[in-house]
Amino acid sequence: MIENLRQVAVLAKARLAEAADLETLAKLDVEFLGKKSAVAIAKRQIAALPAEQRRDAGLEINATRAEITKALGAARHRLEQTVYQKQLEDERLDLSEYRHKRRPGSLHLVTQARDRLEDVFVGMGFTVAEGPEVESAWYNFEALNIPEWHPARGSFDTIFVELGEPEEVMLRSHTSPVQIRTMENQQPPIYIVAPGRTFRTDTADATHLPAFNQIEGLVVDRNITMGDLAGTMDEFVRTFFGSEVKSRFRPSYFPFTEPSAEFDISRPDGTWLELGGCGMVHPNVLSNCGIDPERWQGFAFGFGIDRLAVLRHELDDIRELVNNDVRFLRQF
Ligand code: DAH
């Protein structure tokens, strides 16, 4: 009997070590420790043994049971661990799924318009220039031929910064000061565009924002005429909007250009949208920057980028651009 129990223990341990799931384990539990198991049968047989053999047999039965019970516990622990791992595996969050489901963001439509404008002008041979958003009266006005007494100064609705002398430092009211900064630092020929933020005391309404964007253009070279300006604007409109959009000049006045014109483009409904101003750079402006107006001529233009975006996407209200409503922004 003892020999038989040793074999049972070896067999039980081997089968338990191989068990692949908890169900199999339950069956092995019944097979090796249940009522019909070798251990149970041996226990029942003890009574029939001669008295002097009972003790050894009893010890052997208990040792076998203990061995099998221990192996069973180890197998259960192993299998439960496996089940737990599988559960973790199954319930794991696939983060890439969330990432792919999330809609990627996109550039703001004013940024898109600005990028396209840069592309169009770079394609025509211009380079991109920049200037500060806080300016001095010299760059924002004086060098542009708008002295302190000049009535045009009031029309810019300037936002002043409390720094230095009164009305000496301001948020730039147009991108034209970048013309001055460029000419101060660079000899002609000059072909630049300067997009950027501009500020005025305007109250926001359907067609105005107090913080808006302009793009300035400046060309200084030999023998530049109004025809070059017209050709440049025409080419720009065609590239930016397509050939169905028309443009026109209206005579106008700006202190920094002579002659000056206002620049309109046609809307789909046949009306005209005022985009900005342009003209031949005033000789005083060239002289203010150390460029000889006898030898060099130039043209300049400046217009609103936000209005271009409004027109291009047929928005009803320019304020949509700054409301930051994602449902609106998502469409672009
Ligand atoms: N700076 C002008 C404005 O904001 C627009 C402008 C007009 C710019 C004529 C120019 C120009 O360069 O030549 O109203």
Coordinates of C-alpha atoms and ligand atoms in Angstrom, one line a residue:
M1 CA 0.0 0.0 0.0
I2 CA 2.8 2.4 0.9
E3 CA 4.5 1.7 -2.4
N4 CA 1.2 2.4 -4.2
L5 CA 0.7 5.7 -2.3
R6 CA 4.2 6.9 -3.3
Q7 CA 3.4 6.2 -7.0
V8 CA 0.1 8.1 -6.6
A9 CA 1.9 11.1 -5.1
V10 CA 4.4 11.2 -8.0
L11 CA 1.6 10.8 -10.6
A12 CA -0.6 13.5 -8.9
K13 CA 2.2 16.0 -8.8
A14 CA 3.1 15.4 -12.5
R15 CA -0.6 15.8 -13.6
L16 CA -1.1 18.9 -11.4
A17 CA 2.0 20.5 -12.8
E18 CA 0.6 20.0 -16.3
A19 CA -2.9 21.2 -15.7
A20 CA -3.7 23.9 -18.1
D21 CA -6.8 25.4 -16.5
L22 CA -8.8 25.6 -13.2
E23 CA -11.4 23.1 -14.5
T24 CA -8.8 20.4 -15.0
L25 CA -7.5 21.2 -11.5
A26 CA -10.9 20.7 -10.0
K27 CA -11.2 17.3 -11.6
L28 CA -7.7 16.3 -10.4
D29 CA -8.7 17.4 -6.9
V30 CA -11.5 14.9 -7.0
E31 CA -9.4 12.3 -8.6
F32 CA -6.5 12.4 -6.1
L33 CA -8.2 13.6 -2.9
G34 CA -11.9 12.7 -3.4
K35 CA -13.9 9.9 -1.9
K36 CA -12.8 7.5 -4.6
S37 CA -9.1 8.6 -4.6
A38 CA -6.3 6.2 -3.7
V39 CA -5.7 8.2 -0.6
A40 CA -9.3 7.9 0.6
I41 CA -9.4 4.2 -0.2
A42 CA -6.1 3.6 1.6
K43 CA -7.5 5.4 4.6
R44 CA -10.5 3.2 4.7
Q45 CA -8.3 0.1 4.4
I46 CA -6.2 1.1 7.5
A47 CA -8.7 -0.5 9.8
A48 CA -8.2 -3.9 8.1
L49 CA -4.4 -3.8 8.6
P50 CA -2.6 -5.6 11.3
A51 CA -2.2 -3.2 14.3
E52 CA 1.6 -2.8 14.0
Q53 CA 1.3 -1.6 10.4
R54 CA -1.4 1.0 11.0
R55 CA 0.8 3.7 12.3
D56 CA 3.2 3.7 9.3
A57 CA 0.3 3.4 6.9
G58 CA -1.4 6.4 8.6
L59 CA 1.7 8.5 8.5
E60 CA 2.2 7.6 4.8
I61 CA -1.4 8.5 3.9
N62 CA -1.2 11.8 5.7
A63 CA 2.2 12.6 4.0
T64 CA 0.7 11.7 0.6
R65 CA -2.4 13.8 1.2
A66 CA -0.2 16.7 2.3
E67 CA 2.0 16.4 -0.7
I68 CA -0.9 16.3 -3.1
T69 CA -2.6 19.2 -1.3
K70 CA 0.5 21.3 -1.5
A71 CA 1.0 20.6 -5.3
L72 CA -2.7 21.4 -5.8
G73 CA -2.3 24.7 -4.1
A74 CA 0.8 25.5 -6.2
A75 CA -1.1 24.6 -9.4
R76 CA -4.1 26.7 -8.3
H77 CA -1.9 29.7 -7.6
R78 CA -0.1 29.3 -11.0
L79 CA -3.4 29.0 -12.9
E80 CA -5.1 31.9 -11.1
Q81 CA -2.1 34.1 -11.9
T82 CA -2.6 33.2 -15.6
V83 CA -6.2 34.0 -15.5
Y84 CA -5.5 37.3 -13.8
Q85 CA -2.9 38.1 -16.4
K86 CA -5.3 37.3 -19.2
Q87 CA -7.9 39.6 -17.6
L88 CA -5.4 42.4 -17.4
E89 CA -4.6 41.8 -21.0
D90 CA -8.2 41.8 -22.1
E91 CA -9.2 44.9 -20.1
R92 CA -6.1 46.8 -21.2
L93 CA -6.9 50.1 -22.9
D94 CA -5.6 50.4 -26.3
L95 CA -4.5 54.1 -26.1
S96 CA -3.8 54.3 -29.8
E97 CA -7.5 53.7 -30.4
Y98 CA -8.2 56.9 -28.5
R99 CA -5.5 58.8 -30.3
H100 CA -6.8 57.8 -33.7
K101 CA -10.4 58.5 -32.8
R102 CA -9.5 62.0 -31.7
R103 CA -9.7 64.5 -34.5
P104 CA -6.4 66.1 -35.0
G105 CA -6.4 69.9 -34.7
S106 CA -5.8 72.3 -37.6
L107 CA -4.4 75.7 -38.2
H108 CA -6.7 78.6 -37.5
L109 CA -8.1 80.0 -40.7
V110 CA -6.4 83.3 -40.3
T111 CA -3.1 81.4 -40.0
Q112 CA -4.0 79.5 -43.1
A113 CA -4.8 82.7 -44.9
R114 CA -1.5 84.2 -43.8
D115 CA 0.5 81.1 -44.8
R116 CA -1.1 81.2 -48.2
L117 CA -0.5 84.9 -48.7
E118 CA 3.2 84.3 -47.8
D119 CA 3.3 81.5 -50.3
V120 CA 1.8 83.6 -53.1
F121 CA 4.2 86.5 -52.6
V122 CA 7.2 84.3 -52.0
G123 CA 6.3 82.7 -55.4
M124 CA 6.4 86.1 -56.9
G125 CA 9.9 86.7 -55.5
F126 CA 9.2 88.5 -52.2
T127 CA 10.8 87.7 -48.9
V128 CA 8.9 87.8 -45.6
A129 CA 9.9 90.5 -43.1
E130 CA 8.8 91.1 -39.5
G131 CA 8.6 94.0 -37.0
P132 CA 7.5 94.5 -33.4
E133 CA 3.9 94.8 -32.3
V134 CA 4.8 97.7 -29.9
E135 CA 6.1 100.6 -31.9
S136 CA 7.4 104.2 -31.3
A137 CA 5.7 107.2 -32.9
W138 CA 8.7 107.4 -35.3
Y139 CA 8.0 104.1 -36.9
N140 CA 4.3 104.0 -36.7
F141 CA 3.8 107.6 -37.9
E142 CA 6.7 110.1 -38.4
A143 CA 8.9 108.2 -40.7
L144 CA 5.8 107.3 -42.7
N145 CA 5.3 111.0 -43.4
I146 CA 2.7 111.5 -40.7
P147 CA 4.0 114.3 -38.4
E148 CA 2.4 115.0 -35.1
W149 CA 0.1 117.8 -36.4
H150 CA -1.1 115.6 -39.3
P151 CA -4.9 115.0 -39.3
A152 CA -4.3 111.4 -40.5
R153 CA -2.8 110.5 -37.2
G154 CA -6.2 110.7 -35.5
S155 CA -7.8 108.4 -38.1
F156 CA -5.6 105.5 -37.0
D157 CA -7.5 105.2 -33.7
T158 CA -4.2 104.2 -32.0
I159 CA -3.9 102.3 -28.8
F160 CA -1.1 104.0 -26.8
V161 CA 1.1 102.3 -24.2
E162 CA 1.8 104.2 -21.0
L163 CA 5.5 104.4 -21.5
G164 CA 7.8 107.4 -22.0
E165 CA 6.3 110.6 -23.3
P166 CA 2.5 110.7 -23.8
E167 CA 1.6 109.1 -27.2
E168 CA 5.2 108.1 -27.8
V169 CA 4.8 104.3 -27.6
M170 CA 1.8 102.4 -29.1
L171 CA 0.5 99.1 -30.3
R172 CA 1.2 99.4 -34.0
S173 CA -2.0 100.5 -35.8
H174 CA -0.8 99.1 -39.2
T175 CA 2.1 97.0 -40.6
S176 CA 3.5 100.0 -42.4
P177 CA 6.2 100.6 -39.8
V178 CA 7.9 97.4 -41.1
Q179 CA 8.5 99.3 -44.3
I180 CA 10.6 101.8 -42.4
R181 CA 12.5 99.1 -40.4
T182 CA 13.3 97.2 -43.6
M183 CA 14.5 100.3 -45.5
E184 CA 16.7 101.3 -42.6
N185 CA 18.4 98.0 -42.6
Q186 CA 18.6 97.1 -46.2
Q187 CA 19.6 98.9 -49.4
P188 CA 17.4 98.5 -52.5
P189 CA 16.4 96.4 -54.4
I190 CA 13.8 95.5 -51.8
Y191 CA 10.9 93.1 -52.3
I192 CA 9.2 92.2 -49.0
V193 CA 5.9 91.4 -47.5
A194 CA 5.3 91.7 -43.7
P195 CA 2.2 90.0 -42.2
G196 CA 1.4 90.6 -38.6
R197 CA -1.0 91.7 -35.9
T198 CA -2.2 95.3 -35.7
F199 CA -4.4 97.1 -33.2
R200 CA -6.9 99.9 -33.1
T201 CA -9.4 101.2 -30.6
D202 CA -12.3 99.9 -32.8
T203 CA -15.2 98.2 -31.0
A204 CA -15.7 94.7 -32.4
D205 CA -18.6 94.4 -34.8
A206 CA -19.4 92.2 -37.8
T207 CA -16.7 93.8 -39.9
H208 CA -14.1 95.1 -37.3
L209 CA -11.9 93.7 -34.7
P210 CA -9.7 95.8 -32.4
A211 CA -6.8 93.3 -32.9
F212 CA -6.6 92.2 -36.5
N213 CA -4.0 91.2 -39.0
Q214 CA -2.5 93.1 -42.0
I215 CA 0.0 92.2 -44.6
E216 CA 2.3 95.0 -45.8
G217 CA 4.1 94.9 -49.1
L218 CA 7.1 97.0 -50.2
V219 CA 9.0 97.1 -53.4
V220 CA 11.9 99.5 -53.9
D221 CA 13.9 99.2 -57.1
R222 CA 14.8 101.2 -60.2
N223 CA 12.1 102.4 -62.6
I224 CA 9.2 101.1 -60.6
T225 CA 5.9 102.5 -61.8
M226 CA 2.2 102.3 -60.9
G227 CA 1.9 99.7 -63.6
D228 CA 4.2 97.4 -61.6
L229 CA 1.9 97.9 -58.6
A230 CA -1.2 97.1 -60.6
G231 CA 0.3 94.1 -62.1
T232 CA 1.5 92.8 -58.8
M233 CA -2.0 93.2 -57.2
D234 CA -3.7 91.6 -60.1
E235 CA -1.4 88.6 -60.1
F236 CA -1.8 88.3 -56.3
V237 CA -5.6 88.3 -56.6
R238 CA -5.6 85.8 -59.4
T239 CA -3.3 83.4 -57.5
F240 CA -5.0 83.7 -54.2
F241 CA -8.7 83.7 -55.2
G242 CA -8.7 82.4 -58.8
S243 CA -9.5 84.2 -62.0
E244 CA -13.2 84.8 -61.2
V245 CA -12.4 87.5 -58.6
K246 CA -11.8 90.9 -59.9
S247 CA -9.8 93.8 -58.4
R248 CA -9.9 97.6 -58.8
F249 CA -8.1 100.7 -57.6
R250 CA -9.9 103.8 -56.4
P251 CA -8.0 107.1 -56.0
S252 CA -7.4 107.7 -52.3
Y253 CA -5.0 109.4 -49.9
F254 CA -2.3 108.1 -47.6
P255 CA 0.5 110.3 -46.3
F256 CA 3.1 107.7 -47.1
T257 CA 2.2 107.2 -50.8
E258 CA 1.8 109.5 -53.7
P259 CA -0.3 108.8 -55.7
S260 CA -2.4 106.6 -53.4
A261 CA -5.2 104.2 -54.2
E262 CA -7.7 102.1 -52.3
F263 CA -7.8 98.5 -53.4
D264 CA -11.1 96.5 -53.7
I265 CA -11.9 93.0 -54.8
S266 CA -15.2 91.7 -56.1
R267 CA -17.5 89.6 -53.9
P268 CA -19.5 86.7 -55.3
D269 CA -22.7 88.8 -55.0
G270 CA -21.1 91.5 -57.3
T271 CA -20.4 94.1 -54.6
W272 CA -16.9 95.2 -53.7
L273 CA -14.9 94.6 -50.6
E274 CA -12.3 97.2 -49.5
L275 CA -9.1 95.3 -48.8
G276 CA -6.6 98.0 -48.1
G277 CA -4.5 100.8 -49.5
C278 CA -1.5 101.1 -51.8
G279 CA 0.5 103.6 -53.8
M280 CA 3.9 104.8 -54.9
V281 CA 6.2 105.2 -51.9
H282 CA 6.3 109.0 -51.0
P283 CA 9.8 110.5 -51.6
N284 CA 9.8 111.8 -48.0
V285 CA 9.5 108.2 -46.8
L286 CA 12.4 107.1 -48.9
S287 CA 14.5 110.0 -47.7
N288 CA 13.6 109.3 -44.0
C289 CA 15.2 105.9 -44.5
G290 CA 18.3 107.2 -46.2
I291 CA 17.2 106.1 -49.7
D292 CA 17.7 108.6 -52.5
P293 CA 14.3 109.1 -54.2
E294 CA 16.0 110.4 -57.3
R295 CA 17.6 107.0 -57.9
W296 CA 15.0 104.7 -56.5
Q297 CA 11.2 104.3 -56.7
G298 CA 8.9 102.0 -54.9
F299 CA 5.3 100.9 -54.4
A300 CA 3.7 99.7 -51.2
F301 CA 0.4 98.1 -50.2
G302 CA -1.2 97.1 -47.0
F303 CA -4.4 95.1 -46.4
G304 CA -6.4 93.1 -43.9
I305 CA -5.8 89.4 -43.7
D306 CA -8.8 88.7 -41.5
R307 CA -11.1 90.2 -44.1
L308 CA -9.5 87.9 -46.7
A309 CA -10.3 84.9 -44.6
V310 CA -13.9 86.2 -44.1
L311 CA -14.3 86.6 -47.8
R312 CA -12.7 83.3 -48.8
H313 CA -14.9 81.3 -46.4
E314 CA -18.0 83.5 -46.8
L315 CA -18.4 84.2 -43.1
D316 CA -21.2 86.5 -41.9
D317 CA -19.3 88.0 -39.0
I318 CA -15.6 88.6 -38.6
R319 CA -15.9 88.0 -34.8
E320 CA -16.3 84.3 -35.6
L321 CA -12.6 84.3 -36.1
V322 CA -11.9 85.1 -32.4
N323 CA -14.9 83.4 -30.6
N324 CA -12.8 80.2 -30.4
D325 CA -15.9 78.0 -30.8
V326 CA -14.5 74.6 -31.8
R327 CA -17.7 73.7 -33.7
F328 CA -17.0 76.7 -36.0
L329 CA -13.2 76.2 -36.2
R330 CA -13.5 72.5 -37.0
Q331 CA -15.0 73.3 -40.4
F332 CA -11.8 74.6 -41.7
Ligands
DAH1 N1 -1.3 101.3 -43.6 C1 -2.6 101.6 -44.2 C2 -3.7 101.3 -43.2 O1 -3.6 100.6 -42.4 C3 -2.7 100.7 -45.4 C4 -1.7 101.1 -46.5 C5 -2.1 102.0 -47.5 C6 -0.5 100.5 -46.5 C7 -1.2 102.4 -48.4 C8 0.4 100.9 -47.6 C9 0.0 101.8 -48.5 O2 1.6 100.3 -47.6 O3 0.9 102.1 -49.5 O4 -4.7 101.9 -43.4

